[in-house]
């Protein structure tokens, strides 16, 4: 955070950013929705929307890094997305390979630490290979953490955490009495990452769709009609400025 306003006081268009140092979110999570509609409106196949969405992923990572976010989490493929037509699923599974092939050097240069949340063991071997290579190159980086949710479901995350904890109880490594909300967080796929302060969803839909359901308990929510391929840095900054005006009480009265 120390370099936050050295690097971020100007937007790409050269105008002063309205973002204040106060109430700066540490973790922003995004439900990237609307790729299919973006393509359909242009008479293109749905996969063209996913491809355009990939460029937005690159732009929003850049913008987030320049703005000074510490954690960015992107919902790229849910446990429910397997229900889509096979060709679309296959295309989505190839995107990480294409994305990291072209972006990995810049991510490394920015010091971005990439993480993957979700059950990556169920992804095709070529996607898993991309996951492994990306973790090798970026896993120890000390800059912004960008988590890609791939084959991620919030409920599956919670069940996985319960199973992992129960296994440790069986092995006498812990006891049920030691279980608290904080301890439970260490068994989720987001361990070590603070809960999201702000969750953004594009395309006008207003639901969480099984994204970070435990971690979202006190997240602020922000919705925009913009379809994901049209989501630009200015839109991200609007979300952050709106967040900065909100009073978070966490159930208290402050
Ligand atoms: C939802 O839009 C979007 C997805 C299921 C895929 C999101 C993937 C990307 C943005 C690209 C990912 C990039 C990397 C690097 C992994 P939708 O298809 O449901 O849109 P619709 O509601 O308009 O049909």
Coordinates of N, CA, C and O and ligand atoms in Angstrom, one line a residue, residues 32-37 46 50 53-54 57 76 81 84 88 92 95-96 99 148 228, ligand 1:
X32 N -17.3 -12.0 -13.2 CA -17.2 -11.5 -14.6 C -18.3 -12.1 -15.4 O -18.2 -13.2 -15.9
X33 N -19.3 -11.3 -15.6 CA -20.5 -11.8 -16.3 C -20.9 -11.0 -17.5 O -20.6 -9.8 -17.6
X34 N -21.5 -11.7 -18.5 CA -22.0 -11.0 -19.6 C -21.2 -11.2 -20.9 O -21.5 -10.5 -21.9
X35 N -20.3 -12.1 -20.9 CA -19.5 -12.3 -22.1 C -20.4 -12.8 -23.3 O -20.2 -12.4 -24.4
X36 N -21.3 -13.7 -23.0 CA -22.1 -14.3 -24.0 C -23.0 -13.2 -24.6 O -23.2 -13.1 -25.9
X37 N -23.6 -12.4 -23.8 CA -24.5 -11.3 -24.3 C -23.7 -10.3 -25.1 O -24.2 -9.8 -26.1
X46 N -20.6 -17.1 -28.8 CA -20.4 -16.8 -27.4 C -18.9 -16.8 -27.1 O -18.4 -16.0 -26.3
X50 N -16.0 -14.5 -24.6 CA -15.0 -15.0 -23.6 C -13.6 -14.5 -24.0 O -12.8 -14.1 -23.1
X53 N -13.4 -11.0 -23.1 CA -13.4 -11.0 -21.7 C -12.0 -11.2 -21.1 O -11.6 -10.6 -20.1
X54 N -11.2 -12.0 -21.9 CA -9.8 -12.2 -21.4 C -9.0 -11.0 -21.5 O -8.2 -10.7 -20.7
X57 N -9.7 -9.0 -18.5 CA -9.0 -9.6 -17.3 C -7.6 -8.9 -17.3 O -7.1 -8.4 -16.2
X76 N -13.6 -17.1 -12.8 CA -13.4 -17.5 -14.2 C -14.2 -18.7 -14.7 O -14.6 -18.8 -15.8
X81 N -20.5 -24.3 -14.2 CA -20.3 -24.0 -15.7 C -20.0 -25.2 -16.5 O -20.1 -25.1 -17.8
X84 N -22.5 -26.2 -19.4 CA -22.6 -25.5 -20.7 C -22.2 -26.4 -21.8 O -21.6 -27.5 -21.6
X88 N -18.1 -25.0 -25.7 CA -17.9 -23.7 -24.9 C -17.0 -24.0 -23.7 O -16.0 -23.3 -23.4
X92 N -13.3 -22.4 -22.8 CA -13.0 -21.8 -21.6 C -11.8 -22.4 -20.9 O -11.0 -21.7 -20.3
X95 N -8.6 -21.1 -22.3 CA -8.2 -19.6 -22.1 C -7.1 -19.4 -21.2 O -6.2 -18.6 -21.5
X96 N -7.0 -20.1 -20.0 CA -5.9 -19.9 -19.1 C -4.5 -20.1 -19.9 O -3.6 -19.3 -19.7
X99 N -4.0 -17.1 -22.1 CA -3.8 -15.9 -21.3 C -2.4 -15.8 -20.7 O -1.7 -14.8 -20.8
X148 N -7.4 -16.7 -9.4 CA -8.4 -17.1 -10.4 C -9.2 -18.2 -9.9 O -8.6 -19.3 -9.5
X228 N -19.0 -7.8 -19.1 CA -17.6 -7.9 -18.7 C -16.6 -7.4 -19.7 O -15.7 -6.6 -19.4
Ligands
LIG1 C1 -19.8 -15.4 -17.6 O1 -20.4 -14.8 -18.8 C2 -18.4 -15.6 -17.9 C3 -17.8 -16.9 -17.8 C4 -18.5 -18.1 -17.4 C5 -16.4 -17.0 -18.1 C6 -15.5 -15.9 -17.7 C7 -14.2 -16.0 -18.3 C8 -13.5 -15.0 -18.7 C9 -13.9 -13.6 -18.5 C10 -12.2 -15.1 -19.3 C11 -11.3 -15.8 -18.4 C12 -10.0 -15.6 -18.6 C13 -9.0 -16.3 -18.0 C14 -7.7 -15.8 -18.2 C15 -9.2 -17.5 -17.3 P1 -21.5 -15.6 -19.5 O2 -20.9 -16.4 -20.6 O3 -22.4 -16.3 -18.6 O4 -22.3 -14.4 -20.2 P2 -23.9 -14.3 -20.4 O5 -24.6 -14.3 -19.1 O6 -24.0 -13.0 -21.2 O7 -24.2 -15.5 -21.3

